[in-house]
Short mmCIF file of C-alpha atoms and ligand atoms in Angstrom, two decimals:
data_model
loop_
_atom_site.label_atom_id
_atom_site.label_comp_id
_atom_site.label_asym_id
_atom_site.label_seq_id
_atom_site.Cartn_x
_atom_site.Cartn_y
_atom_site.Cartn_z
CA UNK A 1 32.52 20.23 22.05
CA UNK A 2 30.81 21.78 18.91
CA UNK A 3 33.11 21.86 15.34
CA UNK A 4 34.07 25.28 14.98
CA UNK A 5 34.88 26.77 11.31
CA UNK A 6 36.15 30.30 10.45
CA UNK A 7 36.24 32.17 7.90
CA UNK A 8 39.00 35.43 7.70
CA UNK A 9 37.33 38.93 7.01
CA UNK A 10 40.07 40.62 6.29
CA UNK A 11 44.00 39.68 5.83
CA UNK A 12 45.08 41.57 9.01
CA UNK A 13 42.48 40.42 11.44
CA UNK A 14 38.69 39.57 11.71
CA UNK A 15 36.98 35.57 11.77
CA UNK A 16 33.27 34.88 10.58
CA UNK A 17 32.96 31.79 13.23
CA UNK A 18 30.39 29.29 12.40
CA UNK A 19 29.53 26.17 14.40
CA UNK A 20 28.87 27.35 18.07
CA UNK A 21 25.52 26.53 19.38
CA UNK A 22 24.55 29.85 21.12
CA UNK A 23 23.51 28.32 24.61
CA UNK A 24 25.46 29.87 27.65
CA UNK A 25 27.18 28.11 29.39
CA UNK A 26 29.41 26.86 27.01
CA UNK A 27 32.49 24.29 27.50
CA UNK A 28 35.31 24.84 28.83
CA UNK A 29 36.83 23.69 25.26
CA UNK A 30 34.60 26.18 23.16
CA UNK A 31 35.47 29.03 25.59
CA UNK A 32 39.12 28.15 25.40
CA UNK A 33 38.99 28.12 21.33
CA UNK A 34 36.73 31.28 21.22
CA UNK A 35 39.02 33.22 23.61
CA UNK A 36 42.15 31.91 21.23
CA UNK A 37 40.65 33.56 18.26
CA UNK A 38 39.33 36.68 19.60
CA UNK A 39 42.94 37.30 20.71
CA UNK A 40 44.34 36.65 17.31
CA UNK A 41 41.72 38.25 15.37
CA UNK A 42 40.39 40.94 17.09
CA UNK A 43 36.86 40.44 15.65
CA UNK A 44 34.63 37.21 15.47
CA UNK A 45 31.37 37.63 13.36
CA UNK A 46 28.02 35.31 14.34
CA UNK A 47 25.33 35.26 11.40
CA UNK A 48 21.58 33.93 11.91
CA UNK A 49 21.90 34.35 15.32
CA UNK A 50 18.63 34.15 17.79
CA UNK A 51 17.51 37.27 19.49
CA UNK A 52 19.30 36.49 22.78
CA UNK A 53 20.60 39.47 25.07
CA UNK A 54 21.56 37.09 27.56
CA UNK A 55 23.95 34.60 25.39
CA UNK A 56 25.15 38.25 23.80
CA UNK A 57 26.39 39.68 27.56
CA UNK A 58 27.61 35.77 28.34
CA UNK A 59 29.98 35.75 25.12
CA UNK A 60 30.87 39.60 26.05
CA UNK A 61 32.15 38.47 29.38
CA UNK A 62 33.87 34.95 28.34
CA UNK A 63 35.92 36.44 25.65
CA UNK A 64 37.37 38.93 27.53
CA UNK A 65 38.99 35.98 30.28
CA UNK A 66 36.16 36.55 32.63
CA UNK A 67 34.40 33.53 34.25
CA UNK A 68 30.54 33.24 34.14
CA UNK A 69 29.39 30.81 37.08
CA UNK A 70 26.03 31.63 36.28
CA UNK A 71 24.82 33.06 33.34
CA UNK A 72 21.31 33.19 34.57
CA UNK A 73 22.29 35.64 37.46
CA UNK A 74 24.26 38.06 34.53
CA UNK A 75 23.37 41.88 34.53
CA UNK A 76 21.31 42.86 31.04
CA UNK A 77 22.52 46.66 30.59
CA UNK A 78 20.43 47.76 27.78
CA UNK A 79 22.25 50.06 25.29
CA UNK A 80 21.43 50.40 21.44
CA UNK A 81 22.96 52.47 18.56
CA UNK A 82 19.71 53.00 16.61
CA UNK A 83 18.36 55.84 14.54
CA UNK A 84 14.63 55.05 15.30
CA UNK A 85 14.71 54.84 18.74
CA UNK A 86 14.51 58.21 20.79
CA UNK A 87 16.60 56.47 23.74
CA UNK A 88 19.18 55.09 21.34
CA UNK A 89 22.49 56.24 21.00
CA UNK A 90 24.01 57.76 18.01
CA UNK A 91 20.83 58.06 15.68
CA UNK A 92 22.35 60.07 12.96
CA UNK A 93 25.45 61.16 11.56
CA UNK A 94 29.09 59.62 10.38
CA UNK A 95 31.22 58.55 13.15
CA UNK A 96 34.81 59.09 13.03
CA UNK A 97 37.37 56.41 14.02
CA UNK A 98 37.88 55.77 17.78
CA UNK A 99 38.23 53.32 20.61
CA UNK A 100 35.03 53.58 23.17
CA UNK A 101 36.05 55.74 26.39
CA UNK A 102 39.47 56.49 24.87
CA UNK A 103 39.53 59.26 26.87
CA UNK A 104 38.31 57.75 29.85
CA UNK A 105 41.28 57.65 33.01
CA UNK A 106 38.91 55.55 34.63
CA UNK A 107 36.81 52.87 32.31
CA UNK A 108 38.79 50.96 29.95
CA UNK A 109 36.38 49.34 27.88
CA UNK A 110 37.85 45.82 26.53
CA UNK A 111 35.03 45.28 24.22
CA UNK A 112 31.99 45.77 22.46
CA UNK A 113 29.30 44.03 20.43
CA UNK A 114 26.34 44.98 18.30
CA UNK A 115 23.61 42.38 17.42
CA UNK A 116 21.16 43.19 14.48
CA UNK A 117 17.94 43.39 16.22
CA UNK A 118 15.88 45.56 12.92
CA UNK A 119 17.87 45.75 10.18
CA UNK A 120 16.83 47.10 6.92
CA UNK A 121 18.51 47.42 3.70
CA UNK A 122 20.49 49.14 2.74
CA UNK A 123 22.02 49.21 6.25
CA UNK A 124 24.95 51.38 6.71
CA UNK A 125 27.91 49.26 7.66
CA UNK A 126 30.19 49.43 10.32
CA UNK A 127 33.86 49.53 9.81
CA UNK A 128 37.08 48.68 11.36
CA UNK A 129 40.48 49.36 11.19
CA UNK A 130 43.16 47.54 13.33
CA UNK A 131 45.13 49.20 15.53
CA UNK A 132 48.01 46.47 15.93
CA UNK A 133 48.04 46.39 12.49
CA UNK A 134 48.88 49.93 12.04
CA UNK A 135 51.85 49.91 14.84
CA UNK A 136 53.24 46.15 13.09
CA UNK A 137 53.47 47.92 9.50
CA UNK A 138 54.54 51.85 10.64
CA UNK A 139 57.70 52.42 9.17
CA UNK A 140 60.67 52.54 10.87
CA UNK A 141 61.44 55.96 11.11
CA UNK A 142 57.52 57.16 12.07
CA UNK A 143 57.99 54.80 14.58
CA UNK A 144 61.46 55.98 16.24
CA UNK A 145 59.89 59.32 16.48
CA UNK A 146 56.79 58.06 18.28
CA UNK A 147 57.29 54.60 20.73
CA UNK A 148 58.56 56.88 23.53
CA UNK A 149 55.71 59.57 23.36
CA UNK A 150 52.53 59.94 25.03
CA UNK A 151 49.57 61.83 23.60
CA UNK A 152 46.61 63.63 25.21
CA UNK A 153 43.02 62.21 24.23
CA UNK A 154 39.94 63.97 25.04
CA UNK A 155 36.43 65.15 23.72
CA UNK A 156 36.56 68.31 22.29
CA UNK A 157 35.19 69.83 19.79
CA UNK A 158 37.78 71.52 18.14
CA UNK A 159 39.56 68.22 17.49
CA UNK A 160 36.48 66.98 16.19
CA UNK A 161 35.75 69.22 13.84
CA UNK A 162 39.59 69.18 12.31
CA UNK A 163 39.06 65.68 11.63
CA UNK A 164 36.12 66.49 10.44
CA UNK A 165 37.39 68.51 7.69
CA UNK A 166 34.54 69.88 6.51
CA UNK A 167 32.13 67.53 6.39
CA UNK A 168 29.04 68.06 7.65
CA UNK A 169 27.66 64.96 8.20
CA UNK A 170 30.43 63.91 10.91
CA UNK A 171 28.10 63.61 14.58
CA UNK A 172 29.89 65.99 16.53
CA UNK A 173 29.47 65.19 20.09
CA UNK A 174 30.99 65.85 23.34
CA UNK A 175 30.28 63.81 26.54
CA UNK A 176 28.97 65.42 30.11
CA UNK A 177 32.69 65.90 31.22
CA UNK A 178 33.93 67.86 28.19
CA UNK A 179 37.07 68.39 30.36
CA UNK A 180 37.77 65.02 31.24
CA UNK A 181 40.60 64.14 29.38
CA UNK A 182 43.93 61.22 29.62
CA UNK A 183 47.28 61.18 28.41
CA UNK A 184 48.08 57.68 27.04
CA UNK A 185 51.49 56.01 25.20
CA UNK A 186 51.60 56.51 21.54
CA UNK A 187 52.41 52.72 21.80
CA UNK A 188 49.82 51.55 24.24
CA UNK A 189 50.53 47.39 25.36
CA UNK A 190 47.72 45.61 24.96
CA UNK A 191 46.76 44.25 28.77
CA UNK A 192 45.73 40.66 27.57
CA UNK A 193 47.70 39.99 24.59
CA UNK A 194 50.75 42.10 25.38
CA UNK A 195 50.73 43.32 21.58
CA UNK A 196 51.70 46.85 20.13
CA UNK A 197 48.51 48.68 19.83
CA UNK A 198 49.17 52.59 18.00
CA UNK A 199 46.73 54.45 20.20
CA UNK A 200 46.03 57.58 18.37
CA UNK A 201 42.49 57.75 17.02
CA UNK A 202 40.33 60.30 14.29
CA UNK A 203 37.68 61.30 17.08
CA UNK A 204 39.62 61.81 20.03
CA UNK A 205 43.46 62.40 20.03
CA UNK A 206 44.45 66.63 20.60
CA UNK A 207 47.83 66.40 20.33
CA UNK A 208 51.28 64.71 21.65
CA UNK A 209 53.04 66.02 24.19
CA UNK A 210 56.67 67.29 24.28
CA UNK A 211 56.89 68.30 20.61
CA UNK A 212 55.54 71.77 19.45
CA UNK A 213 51.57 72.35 18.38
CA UNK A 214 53.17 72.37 14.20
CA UNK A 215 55.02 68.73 14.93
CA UNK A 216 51.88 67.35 16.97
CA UNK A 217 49.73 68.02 14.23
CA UNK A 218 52.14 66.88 11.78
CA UNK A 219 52.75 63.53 13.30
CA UNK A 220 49.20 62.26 14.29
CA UNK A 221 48.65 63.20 10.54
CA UNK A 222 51.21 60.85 9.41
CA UNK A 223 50.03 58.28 12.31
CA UNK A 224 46.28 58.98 11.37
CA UNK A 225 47.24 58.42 7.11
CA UNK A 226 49.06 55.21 7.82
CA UNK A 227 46.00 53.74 10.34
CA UNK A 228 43.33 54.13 7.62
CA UNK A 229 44.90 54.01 4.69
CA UNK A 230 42.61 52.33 2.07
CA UNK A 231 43.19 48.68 2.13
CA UNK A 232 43.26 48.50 5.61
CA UNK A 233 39.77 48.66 6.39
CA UNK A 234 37.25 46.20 6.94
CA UNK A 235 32.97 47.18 6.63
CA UNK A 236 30.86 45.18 8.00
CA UNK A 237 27.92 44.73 6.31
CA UNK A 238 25.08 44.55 8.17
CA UNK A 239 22.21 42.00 8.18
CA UNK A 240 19.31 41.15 10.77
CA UNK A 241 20.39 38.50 13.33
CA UNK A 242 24.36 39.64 13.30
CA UNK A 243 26.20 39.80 16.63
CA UNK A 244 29.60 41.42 16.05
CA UNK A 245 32.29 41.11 18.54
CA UNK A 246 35.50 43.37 18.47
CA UNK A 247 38.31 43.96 21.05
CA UNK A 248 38.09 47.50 21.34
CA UNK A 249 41.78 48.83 22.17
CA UNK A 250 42.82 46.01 19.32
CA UNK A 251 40.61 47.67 17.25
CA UNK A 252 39.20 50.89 16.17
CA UNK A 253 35.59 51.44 14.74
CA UNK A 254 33.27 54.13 13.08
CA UNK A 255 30.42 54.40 10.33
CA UNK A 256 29.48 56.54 7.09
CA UNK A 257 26.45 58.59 7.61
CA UNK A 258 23.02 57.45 9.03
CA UNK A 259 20.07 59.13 8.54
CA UNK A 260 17.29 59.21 11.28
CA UNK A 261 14.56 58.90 8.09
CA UNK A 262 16.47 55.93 6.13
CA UNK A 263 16.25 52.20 6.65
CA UNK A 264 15.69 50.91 10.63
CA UNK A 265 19.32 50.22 12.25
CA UNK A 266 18.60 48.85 15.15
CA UNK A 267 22.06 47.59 16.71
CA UNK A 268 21.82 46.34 20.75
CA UNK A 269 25.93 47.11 21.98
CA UNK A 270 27.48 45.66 24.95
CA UNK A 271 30.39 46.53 26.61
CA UNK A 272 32.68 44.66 28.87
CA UNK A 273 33.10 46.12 31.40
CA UNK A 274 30.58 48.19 31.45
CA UNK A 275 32.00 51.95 31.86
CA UNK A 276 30.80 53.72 35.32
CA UNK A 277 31.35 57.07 34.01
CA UNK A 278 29.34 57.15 29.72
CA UNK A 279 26.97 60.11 30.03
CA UNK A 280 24.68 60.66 26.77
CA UNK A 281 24.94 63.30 24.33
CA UNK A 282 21.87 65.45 24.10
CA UNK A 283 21.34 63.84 20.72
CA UNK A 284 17.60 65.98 19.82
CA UNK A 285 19.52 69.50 21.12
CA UNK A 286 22.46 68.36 18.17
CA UNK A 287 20.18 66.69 15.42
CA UNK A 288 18.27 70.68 15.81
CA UNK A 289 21.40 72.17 15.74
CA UNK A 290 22.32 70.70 12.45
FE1 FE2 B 301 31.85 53.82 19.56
#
C-alpha cells in the first residue's frame, strides 16, 4: 500500500491527496482509505496527473462504493466542459451554483470529475460550496421552518434568470425536457454517508411547496445567502494535469465567466453513474442569442 498525504482545501471540506500511484486496480487498502476521505471531505484534488481516461472512470467508480473487477473492460463515456471544442459542453458563460441532474426524478448523479486536459492561464476556476456545511451551520430557527419541507427543482428559465439578477454573463440554459421537473426534501439524507445535505441550489430550485409564492421566495433567499456566503467557498484553481473529484449531492459547484476567445479550458468530466436521461443545450443557437 502506497503512503498517502493530504492536504485540507478548505476548513469545511476538500483534501489535495498526494501519494497514490495512478494505476487501476488499486488495493484493497488504498480504495478503503480513498473511499474514507471522499466521504469526509467531499472533494479530493490529484495534481501532475498522467493523461489517463481510464484510471479517471476507475477512481469515479471506486469512490463511489462500486467494485471494478476489471478495469480494462470499463465504459469510456467521453464528456468535456471546454470552450474550444464545438462538441464540448458549457463553452461560455458563468454557471450558477447547482448539483448535476438536480432536477432529474430519475438519474441521481453521485459524482463528478474534471481532469485538465489543455489548460491555459489564466484559467477560470471552478468553485465549490458545501452543501452539508450549509445545513450543519443554518441557524436554528431557518432550520425549524425548513427540515419538514420539500421544494420543487426544475430547469426553467424564469428561475434562472432571477438568480441571475441581471447579469448577463450567467449561461442560461434549459435541457430537452424543460418540463421535467422533481420535488425533493429541503433536508435531503445523503444515501452513503447518511449526513444532512440542504438541497436548495442557485440554478435550479422554483420554489417550496406549502408556503405562499412571497414566503417561498423569501426562504430559499435566506437558504441561498447562508449556502454561499463569502467564506464558505472554495475555487479551484486550475492547472494542466488536475483531476478533481467531488461528491456531487455533498457538494455544489459553478464557475465565473468563460469566454469562448480566452485561454483553452479543456476539462474531460465524468459522472458516476452516468445519467440515462442529459440531453445538450443547443449551445451555438444560445452563444447567437447573446
Ligand atoms: Fe454542472
Amino acid at each position: 500500500m502506497t503512503e498517502i498525504k493530504t492536504r485540507k482545501l478548505n476548513s469545511a471540506f476538500g483534501l489535495e491527496v498526494a501519494g497514490v500511484d495512478p494505476r487501476a486496480p488499486l488495493d484493497a487498502g488504498t480504495c478503503a482509505t480513498l473511499r474514507k476521505l471522499f466521504d469526509e471531505s467531499g472533494l479530493l484534488v490529484f495534481r501532475d496527473m498522467a493523461d489517463d481516461f481510464r484510471f479517471q472512470t476507475y477512481l469515479s467508480e471506486i469512490l463511489i462504493g462500486n467494485e471494478v473487477a476489471d478495469p480494462d473492460a470499463l465504459e469510456l463515456t467521453t464528456c468535456y466542459i471546454s470552450n474550444k471544442d464545438p462538441a464540448g459542453a458549457a463553452p461560455f458563460g458563468r454557471l450558477l451554483y447547482h448539483s448535476d441532474q438536480m432536477w432529474s426524478s430519475t438519474d441521481r448523479v453521485d459524482l463528478l470529475s474534471l481532469y485538465g486536459e489543455k489548460v491555459e492561464q489564466p484559467a477560470t476556476p471552478t468553485l465549490f460550496v458545501s452543501a452539508v456545511h450549509a445545513w450543519d451551520t443554518l441557524p436554528e430557527d431557518l432550520r425549524a421552518r425548513v427540515k419538514d419541507r420539500v421544494a420543487l427543482q426544475r430547469y426553467d428559465v424564469d428561475t434562472y434568470k432571477k438568480r441571475a439578477a441581471g447579469d448577463p454573463d450567467v449561461l442560461v440554459s434549459t435541457y430537452g425536457g424543460g418540463d421535467a421537473f422533481v420535488i425533493t426534501p429541503i433536508a435531503y439524507r445523503h444515501p452513503r454517508t447518511g449526513r444532512t445535505i440542504l438541497y436548495v441550489c442557485q440554478q435550479t430550485t422554483q420554489k417550496i411547496e406549502g408556503v405562499s409564492a412571497e414566503e417561498s421566495d423569501e426562504l430559499i433567499d435566506a437558504l441561498l445567502d447562508h449556502m454561499y456566503a463569502p467564506g464558505n467557498e472554495y475555487a479551484h484553481p486550475w492547472r494542466q494535469g488536475d483531476l478533481v473529484i467531488w461528491d456531487n449531492l455533498t457538494l455544489q459547484h459553478a464557475r465565473p465567466n468563460v469566454v469562448t476567445s480566452g485561454p483553452a479550458r479543456i476539462l474531460r468530466k465524468t459522472l458516476a453513474p452516468l445519467p440515462r436521461s442529459a440531453v445538450r443545450p443547443n449551445y451555438a443557437a444560445l452563444e447567437a442569442a447573446r
